[in-house]
mmCIF file of C-alpha atoms and ligand atoms in Angstrom:
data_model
loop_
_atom_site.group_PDB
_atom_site.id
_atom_site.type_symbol
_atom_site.label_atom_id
_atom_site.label_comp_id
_atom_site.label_asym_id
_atom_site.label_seq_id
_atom_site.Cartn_x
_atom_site.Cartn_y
_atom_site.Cartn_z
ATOM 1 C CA UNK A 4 0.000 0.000 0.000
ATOM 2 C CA UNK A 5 0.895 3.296 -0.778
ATOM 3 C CA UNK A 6 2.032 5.580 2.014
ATOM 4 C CA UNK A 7 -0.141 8.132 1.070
ATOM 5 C CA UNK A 8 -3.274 5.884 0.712
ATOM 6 C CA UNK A 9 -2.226 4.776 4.746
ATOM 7 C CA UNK A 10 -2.117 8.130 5.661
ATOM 8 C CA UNK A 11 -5.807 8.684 4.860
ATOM 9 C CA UNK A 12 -6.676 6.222 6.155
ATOM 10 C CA UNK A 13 -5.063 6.946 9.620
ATOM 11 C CA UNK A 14 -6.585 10.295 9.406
ATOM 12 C CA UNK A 15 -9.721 8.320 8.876
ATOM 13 C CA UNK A 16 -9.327 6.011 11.797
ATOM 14 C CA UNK A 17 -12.158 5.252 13.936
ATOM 15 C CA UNK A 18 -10.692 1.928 15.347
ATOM 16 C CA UNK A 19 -10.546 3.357 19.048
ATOM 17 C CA UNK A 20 -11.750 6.176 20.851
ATOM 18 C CA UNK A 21 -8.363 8.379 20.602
ATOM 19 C CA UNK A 22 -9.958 10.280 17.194
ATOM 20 C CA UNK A 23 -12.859 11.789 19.383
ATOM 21 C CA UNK A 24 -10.493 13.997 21.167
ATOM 22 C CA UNK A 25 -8.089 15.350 18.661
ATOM 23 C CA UNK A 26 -7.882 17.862 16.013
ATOM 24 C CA UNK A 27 -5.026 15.903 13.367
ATOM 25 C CA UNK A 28 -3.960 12.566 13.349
ATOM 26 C CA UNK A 29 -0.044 12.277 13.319
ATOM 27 C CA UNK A 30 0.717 9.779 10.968
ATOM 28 C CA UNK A 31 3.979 10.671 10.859
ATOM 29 C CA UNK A 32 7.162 11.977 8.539
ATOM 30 C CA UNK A 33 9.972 11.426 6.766
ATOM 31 C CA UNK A 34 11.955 9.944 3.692
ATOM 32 C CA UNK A 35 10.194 6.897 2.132
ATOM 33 C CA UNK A 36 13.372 5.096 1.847
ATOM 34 C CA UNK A 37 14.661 6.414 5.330
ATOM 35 C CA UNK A 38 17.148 3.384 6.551
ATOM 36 C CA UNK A 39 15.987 4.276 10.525
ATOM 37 C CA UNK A 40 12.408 4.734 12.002
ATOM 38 C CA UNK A 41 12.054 6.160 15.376
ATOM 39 C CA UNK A 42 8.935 5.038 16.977
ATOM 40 C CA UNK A 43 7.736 7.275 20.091
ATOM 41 C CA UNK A 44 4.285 7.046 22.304
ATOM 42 C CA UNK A 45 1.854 8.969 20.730
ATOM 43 C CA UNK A 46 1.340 12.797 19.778
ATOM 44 C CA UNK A 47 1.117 14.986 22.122
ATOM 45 C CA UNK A 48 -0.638 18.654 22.181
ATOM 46 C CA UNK A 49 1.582 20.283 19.910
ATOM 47 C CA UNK A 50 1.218 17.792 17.529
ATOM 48 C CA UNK A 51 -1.914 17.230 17.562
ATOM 49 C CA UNK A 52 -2.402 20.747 16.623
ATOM 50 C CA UNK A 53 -0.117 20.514 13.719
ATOM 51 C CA UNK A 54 -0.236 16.889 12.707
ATOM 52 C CA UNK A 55 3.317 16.280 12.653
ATOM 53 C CA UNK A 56 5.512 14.109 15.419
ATOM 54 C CA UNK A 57 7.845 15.530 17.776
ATOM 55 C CA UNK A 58 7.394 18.943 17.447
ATOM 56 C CA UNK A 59 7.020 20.219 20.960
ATOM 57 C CA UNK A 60 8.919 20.167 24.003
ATOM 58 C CA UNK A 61 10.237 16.207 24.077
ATOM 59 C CA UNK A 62 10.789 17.505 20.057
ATOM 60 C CA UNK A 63 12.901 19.985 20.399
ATOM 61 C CA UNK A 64 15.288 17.797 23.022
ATOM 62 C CA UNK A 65 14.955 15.095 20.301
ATOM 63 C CA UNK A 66 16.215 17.251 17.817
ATOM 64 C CA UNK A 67 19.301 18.036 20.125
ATOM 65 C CA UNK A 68 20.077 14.611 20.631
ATOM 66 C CA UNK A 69 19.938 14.416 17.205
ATOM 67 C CA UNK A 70 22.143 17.142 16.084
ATOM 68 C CA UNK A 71 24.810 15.948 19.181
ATOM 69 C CA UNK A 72 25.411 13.049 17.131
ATOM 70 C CA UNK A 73 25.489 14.616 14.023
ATOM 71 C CA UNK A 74 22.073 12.317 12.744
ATOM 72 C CA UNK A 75 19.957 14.479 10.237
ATOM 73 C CA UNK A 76 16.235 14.107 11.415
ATOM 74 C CA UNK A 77 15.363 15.181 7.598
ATOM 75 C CA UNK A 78 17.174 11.523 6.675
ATOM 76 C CA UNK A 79 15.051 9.523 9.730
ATOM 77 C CA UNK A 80 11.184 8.370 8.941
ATOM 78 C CA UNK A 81 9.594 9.441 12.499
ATOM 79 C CA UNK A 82 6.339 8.260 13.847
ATOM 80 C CA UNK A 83 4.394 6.921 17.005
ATOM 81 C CA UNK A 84 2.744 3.692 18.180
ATOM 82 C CA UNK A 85 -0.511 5.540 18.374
ATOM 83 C CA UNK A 86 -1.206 8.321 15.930
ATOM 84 C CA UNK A 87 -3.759 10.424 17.690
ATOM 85 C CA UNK A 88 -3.301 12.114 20.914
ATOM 86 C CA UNK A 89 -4.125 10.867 24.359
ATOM 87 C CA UNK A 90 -6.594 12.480 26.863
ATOM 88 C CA UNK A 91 -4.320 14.665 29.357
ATOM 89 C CA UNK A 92 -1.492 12.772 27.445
ATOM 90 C CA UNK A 93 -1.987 9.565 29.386
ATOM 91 C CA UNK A 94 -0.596 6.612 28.175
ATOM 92 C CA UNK A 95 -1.971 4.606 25.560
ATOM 93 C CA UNK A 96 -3.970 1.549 26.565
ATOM 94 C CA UNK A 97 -3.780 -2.077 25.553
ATOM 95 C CA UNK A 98 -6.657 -1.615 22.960
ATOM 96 C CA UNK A 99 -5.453 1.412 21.746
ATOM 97 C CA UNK A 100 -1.990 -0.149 20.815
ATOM 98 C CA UNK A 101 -3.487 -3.085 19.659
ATOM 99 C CA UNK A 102 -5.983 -1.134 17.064
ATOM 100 C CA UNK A 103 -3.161 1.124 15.680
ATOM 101 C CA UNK A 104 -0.570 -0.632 15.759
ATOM 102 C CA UNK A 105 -1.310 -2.515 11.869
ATOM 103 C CA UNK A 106 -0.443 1.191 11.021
ATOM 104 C CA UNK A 107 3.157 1.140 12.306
ATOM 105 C CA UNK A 108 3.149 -2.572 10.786
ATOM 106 C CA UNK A 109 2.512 -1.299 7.067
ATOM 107 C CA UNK A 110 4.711 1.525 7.337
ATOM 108 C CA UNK A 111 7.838 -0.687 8.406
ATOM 109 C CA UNK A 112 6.847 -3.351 5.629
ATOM 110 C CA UNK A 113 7.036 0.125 3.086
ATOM 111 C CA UNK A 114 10.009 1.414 4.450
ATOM 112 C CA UNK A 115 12.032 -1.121 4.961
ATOM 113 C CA UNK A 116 14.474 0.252 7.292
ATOM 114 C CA UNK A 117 17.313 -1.185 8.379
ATOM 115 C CA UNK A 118 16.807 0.020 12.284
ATOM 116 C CA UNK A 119 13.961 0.790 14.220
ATOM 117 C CA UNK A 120 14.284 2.484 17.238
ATOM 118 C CA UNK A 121 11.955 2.018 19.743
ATOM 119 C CA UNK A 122 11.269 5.083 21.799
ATOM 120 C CA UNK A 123 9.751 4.135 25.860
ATOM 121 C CA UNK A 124 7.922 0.993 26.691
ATOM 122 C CA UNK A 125 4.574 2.078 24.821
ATOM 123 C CA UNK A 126 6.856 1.411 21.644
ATOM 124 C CA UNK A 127 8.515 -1.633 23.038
ATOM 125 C CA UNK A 128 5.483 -3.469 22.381
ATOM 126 C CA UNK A 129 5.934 -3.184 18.599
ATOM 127 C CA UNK A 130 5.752 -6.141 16.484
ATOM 128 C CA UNK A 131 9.182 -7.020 15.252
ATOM 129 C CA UNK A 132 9.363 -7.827 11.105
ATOM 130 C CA UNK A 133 12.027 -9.787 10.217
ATOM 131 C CA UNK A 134 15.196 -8.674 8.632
ATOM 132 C CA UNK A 135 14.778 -5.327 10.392
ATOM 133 C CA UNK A 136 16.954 -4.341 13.687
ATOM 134 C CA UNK A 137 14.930 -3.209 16.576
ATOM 135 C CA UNK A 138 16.923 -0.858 19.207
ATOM 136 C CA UNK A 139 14.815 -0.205 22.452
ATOM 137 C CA UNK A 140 15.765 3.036 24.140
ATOM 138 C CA UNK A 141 14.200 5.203 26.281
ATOM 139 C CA UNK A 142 11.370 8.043 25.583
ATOM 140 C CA UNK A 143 13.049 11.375 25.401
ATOM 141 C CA UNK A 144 10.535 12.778 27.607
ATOM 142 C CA UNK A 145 11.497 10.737 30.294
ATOM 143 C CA UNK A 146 15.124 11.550 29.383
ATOM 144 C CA UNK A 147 14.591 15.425 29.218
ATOM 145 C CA UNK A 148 13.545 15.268 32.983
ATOM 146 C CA UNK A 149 16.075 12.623 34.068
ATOM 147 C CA UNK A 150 19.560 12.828 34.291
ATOM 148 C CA UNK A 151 20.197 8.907 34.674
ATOM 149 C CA UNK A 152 17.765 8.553 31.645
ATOM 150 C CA UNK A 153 19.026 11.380 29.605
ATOM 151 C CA UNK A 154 22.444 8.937 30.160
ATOM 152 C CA UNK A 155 20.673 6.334 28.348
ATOM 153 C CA UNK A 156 19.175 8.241 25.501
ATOM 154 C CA UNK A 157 22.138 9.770 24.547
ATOM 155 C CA UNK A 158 24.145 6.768 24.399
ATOM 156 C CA UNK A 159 22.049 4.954 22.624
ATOM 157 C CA UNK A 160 21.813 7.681 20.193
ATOM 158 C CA UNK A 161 25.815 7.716 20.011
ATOM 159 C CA UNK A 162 25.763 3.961 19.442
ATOM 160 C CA UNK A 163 23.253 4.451 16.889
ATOM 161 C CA UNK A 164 25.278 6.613 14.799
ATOM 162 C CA UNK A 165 28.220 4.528 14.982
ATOM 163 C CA UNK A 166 25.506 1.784 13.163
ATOM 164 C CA UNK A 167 23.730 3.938 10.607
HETATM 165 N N1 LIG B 10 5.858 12.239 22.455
HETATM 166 C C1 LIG B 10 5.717 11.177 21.635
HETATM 167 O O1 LIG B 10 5.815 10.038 22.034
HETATM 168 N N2 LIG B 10 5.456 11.414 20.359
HETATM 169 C C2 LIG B 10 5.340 12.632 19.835
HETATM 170 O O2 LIG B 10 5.092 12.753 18.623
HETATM 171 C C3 LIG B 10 5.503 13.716 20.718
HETATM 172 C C4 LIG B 10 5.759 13.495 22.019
#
C-alpha cells in the first residue's frame, strides 16, 4: 500500500476512541526510503495541533540529541505507536496499541528500514518484522527530565550513529 493511501486512512481512523479527542492525526514523517524509524508514544498537544511528530517540548530535546550526534532528522522516517493524541497525554492503553498498531506494521513493511528504534515501553510493544533491527531506548521525555535517563538516551543515540 501506498504511504499516502495509509495516511488517509489513519486520518480516517475510527478503530478506538483516541480520534474523538483530537484535532489531526499524526501519521507521521519522513523519507520513504529512510534506513531508521524512530517510533515514540503517541502525539502529544503540539502535535496534535499541527499533525506532525515531535514537534514540541520532548521535540525539540529530540532534535538536540539528534544534532549531538550529528544524525539528520530530515534523513530519519519518524512516527508513534498511536497516531492520535491521548486524553491529558496519558498513556496509551492495551486496545489502543493493539488497534493502531497494523499502522506502524505497514509503514515498516514500506520502508524497509534497516533500524527501528523504539522510543519508551509504549513502543517496546511493537511487532518485530524480520530482517529489520529493533533498538529499544528510552522516551526522550522521560530523558529530558532525568539525568540517569538522559544517560541512556544519549548513548544509545551515540551507538546508533556509529551503526547507521
Ligand atoms: N511524544 C511522543 O511520544 N510522540 C510525539 O510525537 C511527541 C511526544
Amino acid at each position: 500500500m501506498a504511504l499516502d493511501e495509509l495516511n488517509e486512512q489513519i486520518r480516517a481512523c475510527r478503530k478506538c476512541r483516541l480520534w474523538w479527542g483530537a484535532k489531526n492525526a499524526v501519521p507521521g514523517e519522513g523519507p520513504l526510503n529512510a534506513n531508521v524509524m524512530l517510533v515514540g508514544q503517541n502525539p502529544g498537544a503540539e502535535e496534535d495541533e499541527t499533525g506532525r511528530p515531535f514537534v514540541g517540548r520532548a521535540g525539540k530535546f529530540l532534535n538536540k540529541v539528534l544534532a549531538h550526534n550529528g544524525i539528520d532528522r530530515q534523513t530519519l522516517f519518524i512516527t508513534n505507536i498511536v497516531k492520535h493524541v491521548t486524553p491529558e497525554n496519558r498513556k496509551p492503553l492495551p486496545d489502543e496499541i493493539a488497534a493502531c498498531v497494523p499502522y506502524l506494521v505497514t509503514q515498516v513493511n514500506e520502508i524497509k528500514p534497516k533500524i527501528v528504534v523504539l522510543m519508551g515501553t509504549a513502543a517496546w510493544k511493537a511487532p518485530r518484522a524480520e530482517g529489520v533491527e529493533y533498538v529499544e531506548t528510552v522516551h526522550p521525555s522521560a530523558a529530558m527530565r532525568f539525568a540517569k535517563i538522559r544517560k541512556r538516551f544519549e548513548e544509545d543515540f551515540a551507538a546508533l550513529k556509529k551503526r547507521m
